[in-house]
Coordinates of C-alpha atoms in Angstrom, one line a residue:
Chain A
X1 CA -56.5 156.4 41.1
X2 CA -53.3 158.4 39.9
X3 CA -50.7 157.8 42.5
X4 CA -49.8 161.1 42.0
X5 CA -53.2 162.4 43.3
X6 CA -54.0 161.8 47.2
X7 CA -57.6 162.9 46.7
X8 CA -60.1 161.7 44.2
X9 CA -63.5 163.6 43.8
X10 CA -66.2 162.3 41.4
X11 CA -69.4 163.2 40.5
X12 CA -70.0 164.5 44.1
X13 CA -73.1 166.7 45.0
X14 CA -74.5 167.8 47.9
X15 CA -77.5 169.5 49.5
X16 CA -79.1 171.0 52.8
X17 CA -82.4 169.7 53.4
X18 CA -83.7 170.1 49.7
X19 CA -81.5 172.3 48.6
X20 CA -78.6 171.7 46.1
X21 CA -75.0 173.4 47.2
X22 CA -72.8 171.1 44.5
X23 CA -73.5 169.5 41.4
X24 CA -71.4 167.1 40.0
X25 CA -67.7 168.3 41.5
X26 CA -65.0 166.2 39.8
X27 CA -61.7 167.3 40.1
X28 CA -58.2 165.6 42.1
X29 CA -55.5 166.6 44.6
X30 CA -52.3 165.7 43.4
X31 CA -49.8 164.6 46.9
X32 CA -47.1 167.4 48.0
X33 CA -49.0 170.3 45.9
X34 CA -50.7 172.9 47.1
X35 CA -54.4 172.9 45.7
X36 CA -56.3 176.3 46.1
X37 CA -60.2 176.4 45.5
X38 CA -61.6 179.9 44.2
X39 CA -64.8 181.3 43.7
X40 CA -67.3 184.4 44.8
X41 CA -68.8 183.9 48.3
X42 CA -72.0 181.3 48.3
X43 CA -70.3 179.1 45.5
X44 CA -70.4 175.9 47.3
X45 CA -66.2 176.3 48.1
X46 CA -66.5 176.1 52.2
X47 CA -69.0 172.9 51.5
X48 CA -66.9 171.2 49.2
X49 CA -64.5 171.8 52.2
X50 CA -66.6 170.4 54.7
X51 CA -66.7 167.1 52.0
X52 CA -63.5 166.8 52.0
X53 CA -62.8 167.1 55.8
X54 CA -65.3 164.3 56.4
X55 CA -67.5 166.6 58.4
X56 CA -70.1 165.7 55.4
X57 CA -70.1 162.6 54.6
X58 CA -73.6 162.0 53.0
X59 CA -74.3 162.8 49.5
X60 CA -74.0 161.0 46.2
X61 CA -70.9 160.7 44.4
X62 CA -67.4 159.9 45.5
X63 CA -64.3 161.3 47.6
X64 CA -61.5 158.6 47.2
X65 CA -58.9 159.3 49.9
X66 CA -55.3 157.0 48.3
X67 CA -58.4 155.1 45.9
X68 CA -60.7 154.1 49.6
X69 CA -64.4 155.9 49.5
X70 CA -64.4 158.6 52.2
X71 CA -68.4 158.0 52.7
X72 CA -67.7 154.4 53.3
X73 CA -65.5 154.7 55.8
X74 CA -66.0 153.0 59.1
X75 CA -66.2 155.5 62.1
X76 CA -62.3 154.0 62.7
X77 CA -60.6 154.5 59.4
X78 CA -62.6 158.0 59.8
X79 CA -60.7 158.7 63.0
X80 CA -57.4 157.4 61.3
X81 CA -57.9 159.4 58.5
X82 CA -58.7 162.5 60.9
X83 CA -55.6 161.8 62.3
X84 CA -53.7 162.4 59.2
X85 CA -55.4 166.1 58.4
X86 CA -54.8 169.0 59.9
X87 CA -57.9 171.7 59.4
X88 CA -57.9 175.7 60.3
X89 CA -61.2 177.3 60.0
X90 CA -62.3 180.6 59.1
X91 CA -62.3 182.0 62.5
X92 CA -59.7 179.5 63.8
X93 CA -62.1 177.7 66.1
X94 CA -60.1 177.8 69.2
X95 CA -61.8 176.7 72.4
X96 CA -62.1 179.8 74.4
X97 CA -61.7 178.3 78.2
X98 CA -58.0 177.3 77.6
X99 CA -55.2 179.2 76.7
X100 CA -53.0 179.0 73.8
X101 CA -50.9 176.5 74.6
X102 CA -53.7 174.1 76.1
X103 CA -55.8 174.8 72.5
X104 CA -52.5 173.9 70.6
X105 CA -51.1 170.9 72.6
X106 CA -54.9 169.4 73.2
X107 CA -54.6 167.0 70.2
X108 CA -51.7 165.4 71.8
X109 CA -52.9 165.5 75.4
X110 CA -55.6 163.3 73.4
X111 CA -54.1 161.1 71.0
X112 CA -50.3 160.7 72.8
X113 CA -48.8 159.1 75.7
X114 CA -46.0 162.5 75.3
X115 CA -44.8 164.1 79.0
X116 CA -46.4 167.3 79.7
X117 CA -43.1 168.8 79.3
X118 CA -42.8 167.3 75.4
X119 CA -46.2 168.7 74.7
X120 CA -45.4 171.6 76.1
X121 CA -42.1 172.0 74.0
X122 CA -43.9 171.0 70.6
X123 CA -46.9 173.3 71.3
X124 CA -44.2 176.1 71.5
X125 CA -42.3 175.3 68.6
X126 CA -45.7 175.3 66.5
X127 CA -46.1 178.9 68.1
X128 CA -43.1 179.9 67.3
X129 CA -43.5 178.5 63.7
X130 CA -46.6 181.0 63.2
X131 CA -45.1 183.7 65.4
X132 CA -47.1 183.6 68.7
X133 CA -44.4 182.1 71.2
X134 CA -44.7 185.0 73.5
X135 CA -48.5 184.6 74.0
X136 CA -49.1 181.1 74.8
X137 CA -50.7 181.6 78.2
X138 CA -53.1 184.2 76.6
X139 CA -56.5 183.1 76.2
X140 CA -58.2 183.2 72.4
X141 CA -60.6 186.2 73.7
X142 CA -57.0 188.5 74.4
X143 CA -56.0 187.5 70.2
X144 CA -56.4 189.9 67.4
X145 CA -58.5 187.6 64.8
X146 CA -55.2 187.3 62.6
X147 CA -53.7 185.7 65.4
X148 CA -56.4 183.6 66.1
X149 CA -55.4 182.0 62.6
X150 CA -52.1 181.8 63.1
X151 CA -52.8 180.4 66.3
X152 CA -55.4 177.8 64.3
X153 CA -53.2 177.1 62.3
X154 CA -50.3 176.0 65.0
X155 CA -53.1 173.9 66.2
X156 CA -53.8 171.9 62.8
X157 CA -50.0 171.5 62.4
X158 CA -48.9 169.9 65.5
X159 CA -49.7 166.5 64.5
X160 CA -47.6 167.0 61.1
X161 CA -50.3 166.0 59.5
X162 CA -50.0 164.7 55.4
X163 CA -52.9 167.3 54.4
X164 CA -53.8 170.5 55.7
X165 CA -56.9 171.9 55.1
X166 CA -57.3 175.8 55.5
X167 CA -60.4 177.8 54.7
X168 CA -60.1 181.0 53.9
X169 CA -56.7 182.0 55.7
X170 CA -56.3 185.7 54.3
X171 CA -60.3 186.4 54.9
X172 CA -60.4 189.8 57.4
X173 CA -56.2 189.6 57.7
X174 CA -54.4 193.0 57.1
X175 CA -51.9 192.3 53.7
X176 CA -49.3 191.7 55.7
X177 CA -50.3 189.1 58.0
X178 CA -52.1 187.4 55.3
X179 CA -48.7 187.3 53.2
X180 CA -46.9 185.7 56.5
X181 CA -49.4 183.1 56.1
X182 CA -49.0 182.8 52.7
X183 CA -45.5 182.4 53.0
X184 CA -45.7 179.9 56.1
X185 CA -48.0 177.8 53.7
X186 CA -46.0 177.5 51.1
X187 CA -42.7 176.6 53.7
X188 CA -44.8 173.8 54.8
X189 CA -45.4 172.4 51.2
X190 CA -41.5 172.8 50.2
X191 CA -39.7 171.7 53.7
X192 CA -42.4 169.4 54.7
X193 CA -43.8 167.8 51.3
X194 CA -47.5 168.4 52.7
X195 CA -50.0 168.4 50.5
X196 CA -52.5 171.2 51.0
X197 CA -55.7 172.6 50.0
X198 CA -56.7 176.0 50.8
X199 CA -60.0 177.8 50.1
X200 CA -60.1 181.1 49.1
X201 CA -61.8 184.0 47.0
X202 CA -58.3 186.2 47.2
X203 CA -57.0 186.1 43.9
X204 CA -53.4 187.4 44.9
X205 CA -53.2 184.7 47.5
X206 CA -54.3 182.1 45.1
X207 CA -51.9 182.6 42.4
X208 CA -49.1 183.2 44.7
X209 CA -49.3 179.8 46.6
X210 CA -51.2 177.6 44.2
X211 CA -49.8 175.2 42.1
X212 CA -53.3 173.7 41.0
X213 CA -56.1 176.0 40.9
X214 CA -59.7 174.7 41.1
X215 CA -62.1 177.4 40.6
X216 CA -66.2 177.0 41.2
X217 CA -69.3 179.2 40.4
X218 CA -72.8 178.2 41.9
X219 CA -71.2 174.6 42.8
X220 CA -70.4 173.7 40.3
X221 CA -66.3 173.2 38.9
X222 CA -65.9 175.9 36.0
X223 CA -62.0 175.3 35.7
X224 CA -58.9 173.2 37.3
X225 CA -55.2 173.9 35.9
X226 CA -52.5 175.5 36.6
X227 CA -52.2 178.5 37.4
X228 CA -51.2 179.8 33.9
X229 CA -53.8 177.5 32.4
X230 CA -56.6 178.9 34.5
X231 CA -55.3 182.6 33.7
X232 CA -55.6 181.7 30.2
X233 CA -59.2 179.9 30.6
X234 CA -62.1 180.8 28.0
X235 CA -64.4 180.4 30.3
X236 CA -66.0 183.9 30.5
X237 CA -67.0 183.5 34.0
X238 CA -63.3 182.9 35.1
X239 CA -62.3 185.7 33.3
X240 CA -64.6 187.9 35.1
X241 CA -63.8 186.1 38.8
X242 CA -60.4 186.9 37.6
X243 CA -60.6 190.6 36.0
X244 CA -62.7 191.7 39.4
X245 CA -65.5 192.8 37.4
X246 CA -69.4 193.1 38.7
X247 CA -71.8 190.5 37.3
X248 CA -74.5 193.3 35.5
X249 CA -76.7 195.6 38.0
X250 CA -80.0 194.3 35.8
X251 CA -78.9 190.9 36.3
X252 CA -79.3 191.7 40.3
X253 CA -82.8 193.9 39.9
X254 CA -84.2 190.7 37.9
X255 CA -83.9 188.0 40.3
X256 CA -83.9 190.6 43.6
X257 CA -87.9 190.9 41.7
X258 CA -87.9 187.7 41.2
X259 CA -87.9 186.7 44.6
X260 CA -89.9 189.6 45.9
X261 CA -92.7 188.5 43.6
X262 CA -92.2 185.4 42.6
X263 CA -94.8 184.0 39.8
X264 CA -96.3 187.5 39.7
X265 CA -93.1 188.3 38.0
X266 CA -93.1 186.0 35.6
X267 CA -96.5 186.7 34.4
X268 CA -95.8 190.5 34.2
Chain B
X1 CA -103.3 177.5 52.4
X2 CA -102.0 175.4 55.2
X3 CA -103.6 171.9 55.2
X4 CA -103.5 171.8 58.8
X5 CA -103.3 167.7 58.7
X6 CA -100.2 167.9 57.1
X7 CA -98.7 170.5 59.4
X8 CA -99.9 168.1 62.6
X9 CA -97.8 164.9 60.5
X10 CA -95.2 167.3 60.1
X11 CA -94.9 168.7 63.6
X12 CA -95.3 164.5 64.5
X13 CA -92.4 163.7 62.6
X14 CA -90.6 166.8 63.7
X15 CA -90.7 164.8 67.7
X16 CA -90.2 161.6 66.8
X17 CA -86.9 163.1 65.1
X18 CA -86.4 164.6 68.2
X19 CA -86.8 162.2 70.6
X20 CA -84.6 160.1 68.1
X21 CA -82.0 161.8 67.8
X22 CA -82.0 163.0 71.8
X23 CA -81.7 159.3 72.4
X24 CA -78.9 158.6 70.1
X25 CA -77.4 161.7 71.5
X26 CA -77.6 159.6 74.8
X27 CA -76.0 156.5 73.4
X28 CA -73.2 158.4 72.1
X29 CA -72.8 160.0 75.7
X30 CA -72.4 157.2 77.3
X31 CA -70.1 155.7 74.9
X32 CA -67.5 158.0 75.8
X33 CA -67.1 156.9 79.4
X34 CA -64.6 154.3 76.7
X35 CA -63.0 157.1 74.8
X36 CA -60.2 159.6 75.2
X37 CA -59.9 162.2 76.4
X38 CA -60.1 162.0 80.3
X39 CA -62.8 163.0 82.6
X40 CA -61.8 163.7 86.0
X41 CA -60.8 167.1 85.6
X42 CA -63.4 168.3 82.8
X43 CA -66.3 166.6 85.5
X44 CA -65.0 168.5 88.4
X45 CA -64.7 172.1 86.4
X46 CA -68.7 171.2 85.3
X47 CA -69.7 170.8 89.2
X48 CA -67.7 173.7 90.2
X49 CA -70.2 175.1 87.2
X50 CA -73.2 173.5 87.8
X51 CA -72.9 172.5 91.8
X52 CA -71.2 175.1 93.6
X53 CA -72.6 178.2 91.9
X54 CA -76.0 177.4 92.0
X55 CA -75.9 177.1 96.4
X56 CA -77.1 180.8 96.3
X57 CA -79.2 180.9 94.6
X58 CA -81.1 177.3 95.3
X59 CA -80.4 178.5 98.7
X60 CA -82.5 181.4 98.8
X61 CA -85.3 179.5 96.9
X62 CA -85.4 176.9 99.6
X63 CA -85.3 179.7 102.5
X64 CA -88.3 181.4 100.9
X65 CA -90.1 178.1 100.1
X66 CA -89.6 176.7 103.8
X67 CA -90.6 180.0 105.0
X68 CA -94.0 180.2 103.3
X69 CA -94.8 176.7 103.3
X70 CA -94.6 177.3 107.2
X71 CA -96.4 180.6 107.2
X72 CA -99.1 178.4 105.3
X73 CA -99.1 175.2 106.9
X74 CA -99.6 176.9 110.4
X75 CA -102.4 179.0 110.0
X76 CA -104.1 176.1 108.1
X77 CA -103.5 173.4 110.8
X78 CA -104.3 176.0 113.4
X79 CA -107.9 175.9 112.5
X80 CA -107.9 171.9 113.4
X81 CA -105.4 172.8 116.5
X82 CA -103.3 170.3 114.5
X83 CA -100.3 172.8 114.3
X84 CA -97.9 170.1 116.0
X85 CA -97.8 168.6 112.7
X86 CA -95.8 171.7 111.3
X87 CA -92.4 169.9 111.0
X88 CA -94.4 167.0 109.2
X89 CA -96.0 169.0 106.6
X90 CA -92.9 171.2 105.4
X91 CA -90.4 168.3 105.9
X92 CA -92.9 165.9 103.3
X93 CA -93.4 168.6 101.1
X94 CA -90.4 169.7 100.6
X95 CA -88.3 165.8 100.7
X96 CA -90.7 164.3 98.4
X97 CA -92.0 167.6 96.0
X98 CA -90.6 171.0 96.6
X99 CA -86.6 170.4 96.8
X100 CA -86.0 167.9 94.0
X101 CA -88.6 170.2 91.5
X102 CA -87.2 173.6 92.8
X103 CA -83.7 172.4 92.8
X104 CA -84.2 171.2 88.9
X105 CA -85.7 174.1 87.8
X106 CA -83.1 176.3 89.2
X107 CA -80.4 174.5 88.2
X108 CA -82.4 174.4 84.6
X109 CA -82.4 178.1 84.8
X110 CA -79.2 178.9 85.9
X111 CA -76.7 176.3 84.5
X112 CA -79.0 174.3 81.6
X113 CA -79.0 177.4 79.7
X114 CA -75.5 178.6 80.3
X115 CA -74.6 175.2 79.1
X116 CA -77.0 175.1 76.2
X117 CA -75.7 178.6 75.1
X118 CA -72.0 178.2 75.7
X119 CA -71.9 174.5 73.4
X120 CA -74.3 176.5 71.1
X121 CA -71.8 179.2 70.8
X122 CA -68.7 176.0 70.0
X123 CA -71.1 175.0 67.5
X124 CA -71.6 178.7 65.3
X125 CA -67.8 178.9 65.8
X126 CA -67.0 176.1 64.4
X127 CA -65.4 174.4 67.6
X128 CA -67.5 171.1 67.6
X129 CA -66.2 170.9 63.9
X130 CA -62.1 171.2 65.0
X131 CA -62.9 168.4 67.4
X132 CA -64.6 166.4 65.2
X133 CA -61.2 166.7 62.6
X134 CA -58.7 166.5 65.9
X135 CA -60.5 163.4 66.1
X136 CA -61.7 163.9 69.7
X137 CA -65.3 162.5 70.3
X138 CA -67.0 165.7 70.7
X139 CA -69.8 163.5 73.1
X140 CA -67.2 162.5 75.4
X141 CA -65.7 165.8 75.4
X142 CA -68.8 168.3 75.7
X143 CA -71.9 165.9 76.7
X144 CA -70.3 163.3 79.2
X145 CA -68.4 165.4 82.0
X146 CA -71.5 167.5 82.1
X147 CA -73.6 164.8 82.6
X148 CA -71.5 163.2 84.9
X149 CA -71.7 166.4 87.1
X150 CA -75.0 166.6 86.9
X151 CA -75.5 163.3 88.3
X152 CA -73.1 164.7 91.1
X153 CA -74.3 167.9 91.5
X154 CA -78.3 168.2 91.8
X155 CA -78.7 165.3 94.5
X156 CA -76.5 167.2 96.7
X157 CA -77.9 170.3 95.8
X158 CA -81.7 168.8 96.3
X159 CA -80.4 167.6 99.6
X160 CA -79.5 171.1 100.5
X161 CA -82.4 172.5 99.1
X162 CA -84.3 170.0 101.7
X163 CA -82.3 171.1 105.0
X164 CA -82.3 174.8 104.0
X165 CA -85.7 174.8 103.1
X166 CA -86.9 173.1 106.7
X167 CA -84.4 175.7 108.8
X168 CA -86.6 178.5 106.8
X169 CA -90.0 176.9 107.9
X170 CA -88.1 176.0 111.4
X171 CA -87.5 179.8 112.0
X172 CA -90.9 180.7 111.0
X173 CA -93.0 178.2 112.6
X174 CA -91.3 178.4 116.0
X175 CA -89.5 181.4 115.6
X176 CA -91.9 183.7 115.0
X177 CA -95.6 181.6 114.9
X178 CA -94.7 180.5 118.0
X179 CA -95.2 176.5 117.5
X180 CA -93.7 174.1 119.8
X181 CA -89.8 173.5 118.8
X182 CA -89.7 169.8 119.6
X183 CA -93.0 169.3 118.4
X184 CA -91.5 170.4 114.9
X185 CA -88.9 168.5 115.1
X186 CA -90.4 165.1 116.4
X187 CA -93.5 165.1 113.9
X188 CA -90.7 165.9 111.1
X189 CA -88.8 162.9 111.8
X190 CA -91.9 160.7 112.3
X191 CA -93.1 161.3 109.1
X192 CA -90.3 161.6 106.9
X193 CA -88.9 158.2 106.0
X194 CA -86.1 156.4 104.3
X195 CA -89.0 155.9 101.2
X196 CA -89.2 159.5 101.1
X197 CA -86.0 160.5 101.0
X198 CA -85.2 157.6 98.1
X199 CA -88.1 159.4 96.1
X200 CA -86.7 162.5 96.6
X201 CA -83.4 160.7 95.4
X202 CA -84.6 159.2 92.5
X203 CA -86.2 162.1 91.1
X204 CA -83.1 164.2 91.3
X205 CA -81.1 161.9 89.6
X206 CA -83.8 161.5 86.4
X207 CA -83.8 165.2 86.4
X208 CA -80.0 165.7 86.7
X209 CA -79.8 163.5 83.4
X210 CA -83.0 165.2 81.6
X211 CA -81.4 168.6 82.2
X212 CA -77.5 168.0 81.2
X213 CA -78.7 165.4 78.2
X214 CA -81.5 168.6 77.1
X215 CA -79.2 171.4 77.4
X216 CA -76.2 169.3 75.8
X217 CA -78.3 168.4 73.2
X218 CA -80.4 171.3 72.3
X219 CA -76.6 173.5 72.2
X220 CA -74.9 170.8 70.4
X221 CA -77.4 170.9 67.0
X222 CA -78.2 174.8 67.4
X223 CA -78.5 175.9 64.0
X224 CA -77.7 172.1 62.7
X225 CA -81.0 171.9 61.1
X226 CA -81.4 175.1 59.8
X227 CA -78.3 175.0 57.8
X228 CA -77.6 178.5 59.5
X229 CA -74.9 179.2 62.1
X230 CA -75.9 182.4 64.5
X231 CA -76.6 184.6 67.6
X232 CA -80.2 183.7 66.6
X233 CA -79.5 179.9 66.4
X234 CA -77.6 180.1 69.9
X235 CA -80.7 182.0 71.7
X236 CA -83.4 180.1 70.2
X237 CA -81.7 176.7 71.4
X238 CA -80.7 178.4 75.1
X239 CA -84.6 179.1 75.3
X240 CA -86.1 176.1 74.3
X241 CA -83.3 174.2 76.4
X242 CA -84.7 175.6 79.0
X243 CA -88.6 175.4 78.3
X244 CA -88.4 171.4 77.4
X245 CA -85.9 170.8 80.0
X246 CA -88.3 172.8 83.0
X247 CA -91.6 170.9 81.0
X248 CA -90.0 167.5 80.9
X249 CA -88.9 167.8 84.6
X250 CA -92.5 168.7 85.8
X251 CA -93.6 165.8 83.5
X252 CA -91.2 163.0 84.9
X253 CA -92.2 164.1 88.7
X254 CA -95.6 163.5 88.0
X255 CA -94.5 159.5 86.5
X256 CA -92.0 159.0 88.9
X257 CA -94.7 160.1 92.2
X258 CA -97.3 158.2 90.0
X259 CA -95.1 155.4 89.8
X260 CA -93.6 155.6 93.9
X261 CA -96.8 156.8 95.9

């Protein structure tokens, strides 16, 4: 392993029941860098995230967290290593019978010996990091869904973890908000060195944060760069992902027939 | 075409799974009694949930029960001037049958599928998932405190379902049939014994786990196998929580009587 990467992936695939989501993902993390992963809805990106969470853990392949297997990990160096990420999901999975500050402060209620008053200090300092510190006794059902992330994302920071995982952080957030978070991401990376990985299909997000760019069609790994390098990719499929433009209408009618008719089609 | 053989392995292997996995899911419960975070709090909040809020409602079931079961048992036992007995028959039916049964399946009803629906909605939201990466056991956080309370709640509630249900065929019987008061009372506490009581007992505590452990369970992997996190997911586990919950409690009276009698 590079010492410059904290994350290793190798021939990794995956599937649900008999279906195949990835197929042969190889690509690395470098430490201290933010690492965004692109591609059109369906692609395989929030499953690849799920990998590398270690909320999946079975499939063939290899995810080498600092050169140890991820898959072989025993249900304590999984808990160690859990300890070390921070995660916001989509919808910014906050519980929805305790308030703000109980969501936020819960992981050190949990893992901490800290006075009530500490945690309640830190939870508030992480609110006022993403802009929330007036709301922490609301409960997540009284939160806009951008705050909801923001609020998710206090949560996944208040361990100061080494990598933060964050799926899809501008999906359904006006431009605005999403360039707050934007901003707040790339803050932590500079002030705080954290490495971070963020899934996305918003281009102008992904260029403005990224400084490795890992993009995927049908899961599989089309490109990983730089940004420039990834801008300047031959890959046809990246340049249509990145020029916005429809894959062909007929394309569509074929396999929308396909599936309607199945070997009937093919023998017409 | 279906070859029906292979859809009877495959429903076969679709139980065993099942009851697999349900008994890990057990296992993994229990272990949390050993892991962070604590349970005090959580446990009393669940039998606030599962205890307090289902008096009403197992308290009108009991009335109605008692009452009928007197209305019944009198005009039956008149015919062999045996209605002296009244006390004994509700009291027996409903210490040893009625209360633990009726207590389960309301509590099945009312909080198995609130539970089964509200972890089911933690799971489409991706909330099991954060707890899993705050590394927070989500067993000992969701399954344990409800299982716990459980194992509180429905004894006490069965016990109430007993007394309330006896008052109702109390006021009937000698309230408005007209059968001797102390005669009630006196073949009541002839008949029903300490054994009767500690069947009554033991059945609400195996149905106190079955329903928590089902409902839990059946929330906790909605959707899991499908691959597909929804509404639909949610409802479909909330029903069959409560259909395997209510069949497996109407299964394990009939072992446990089997067994006792």
């Amino acid at each position: 392993m590079s010492s410059e990467n904290i994350i290793e992936i190798s021939g990794l695939q995956s599937f649900y029941n008999s279906r195949q989501v990835l197929y042969d993902i190889t690509f690395s993390i470098p430490v201290s860098r933010v690492t965004v992963i692109m591609g059109i809805s369906g692609c395989g990106k929030t499953t690849l995230f799920r990998h590398l969470s270690g909320l999946k853990r079975t499939a063939p392949g290899q995810i080498s967290i600092d050169g140890r297997d991820l898959g072989s990990f025993s249900e304590e160096n999984l808990m160690a290593y859990r300890r070390r990420i921070g995660v916001l999901f989509q919808s910014g999975a906050l519980f929805n019978s305790l308030s703000l500050a109980e969501n936020i402060g819960m992981p050190l209620n949990v893992h901490t010996d800290l006075a009530p008053e500490t945690i309640r200090i830190m939870t508030l300092m992480k609110l006022n990091m993403v802009g929330l510190s007036d709301f922490s006794d609301f409960m997540p059902s009284q939160l806009s869904g951008g705050m909801k992330k923001r609020a998710g994302l206090a949560r996944a920071l208040i361990m100061d973890p080494e990598i933060l995982f964050v799926d899809e952080p501008s999906s359904g957030l006006d431009p605005i908000t999403a360039a707050g978070l934007d901003r707040l991401i790339l803050s932590l990376q500079k002030t705080g060195g954290m490495t971070i990985v963020v899934v996305t299909h918003e281009l102008e997000s992904a260029f403005k944060i990224a400084d490795r760019i890992v993009v995927m069609d049908e899961g599989r790994v089309l490109a990983a760069g730089a940004p420039d390098e990834i801008k300047k990719s031959s890959n046809p499929r990246v340049q249509q992902f990145l020029s916005r433009e429809a894959d062909p209408y007929k394309m569509h009618m074929e396999s929308y027939h396909q599936r309607l008719l199945g070997e009937q089609w093919r023998s017409q | 075409m279906v070859n029906p053989v292979r859809s009877l392995g495959a429903y076969a292997l679709r139980q065993v799974y099942f009851v697999g996995r349900l008994g890990m899911f057990f296992l993994y419960t229990l272990r949390g009694f050993f892991r962070p975070p604590g349970k005090f709090w959580p446990t009393v909040k669940q039998i606030q949930f599962i205890g307090t809020k289902s008096l009403a409602v197992i308290g009108f079931t009991a009335a109605f029960t008692g009452m009928v079961l007197a209305l019944q048992g009198y005009h039956t036992l008149a015919r062999f001037g045996a209605e002296g007995w009244l006390g004994s028959a509700v009291g027996l039916s409903l210490v040893r049958e009625l209360g633990p049964v009726l207590s389960a399946l309301m509590v099945t009803g009312r909080a198995g599928s609130a539970m089964a629906a509200e972890i089911g909605i933690m799971r489409i939201e991706e909330q099991i998932d954060a707890l899993e990466c705050m590394a927070i056991d989500p067993y000992s956080y969701l399954s344990l405190p409800r299982l716990l309370a459980s194992l509180i709640s429905l004894p006490l509630l069965t016990g109430f379902c007993d007394a309330v249900g006896i008052l109702g065929g109390y006021i009937i019987g000698v309230g408005l049939l007209h059968a001797n008061g102390g005669a009630f009372w006196s073949s009541l506490s002839s008949s029903v014994d300490w054994g009767d009581l500690r069947m009554g007992l033991i059945k609400s505590v195996c149905f106190s786990v079955l329903i928590a452990l089902i409902s839990v369970y059946k929330g906790f992997y909605a959707g899991v196998d499908e691959g597909a996190f929804g509404p639909e997911q949610v409802g479909r586990a909330t029903t069959s929580a409560v259909v395997i919950a209510s069949i497996a409690v109407l299964i394990s009276d009939y072992v446990i009587t089997s067994i006792m009698l």
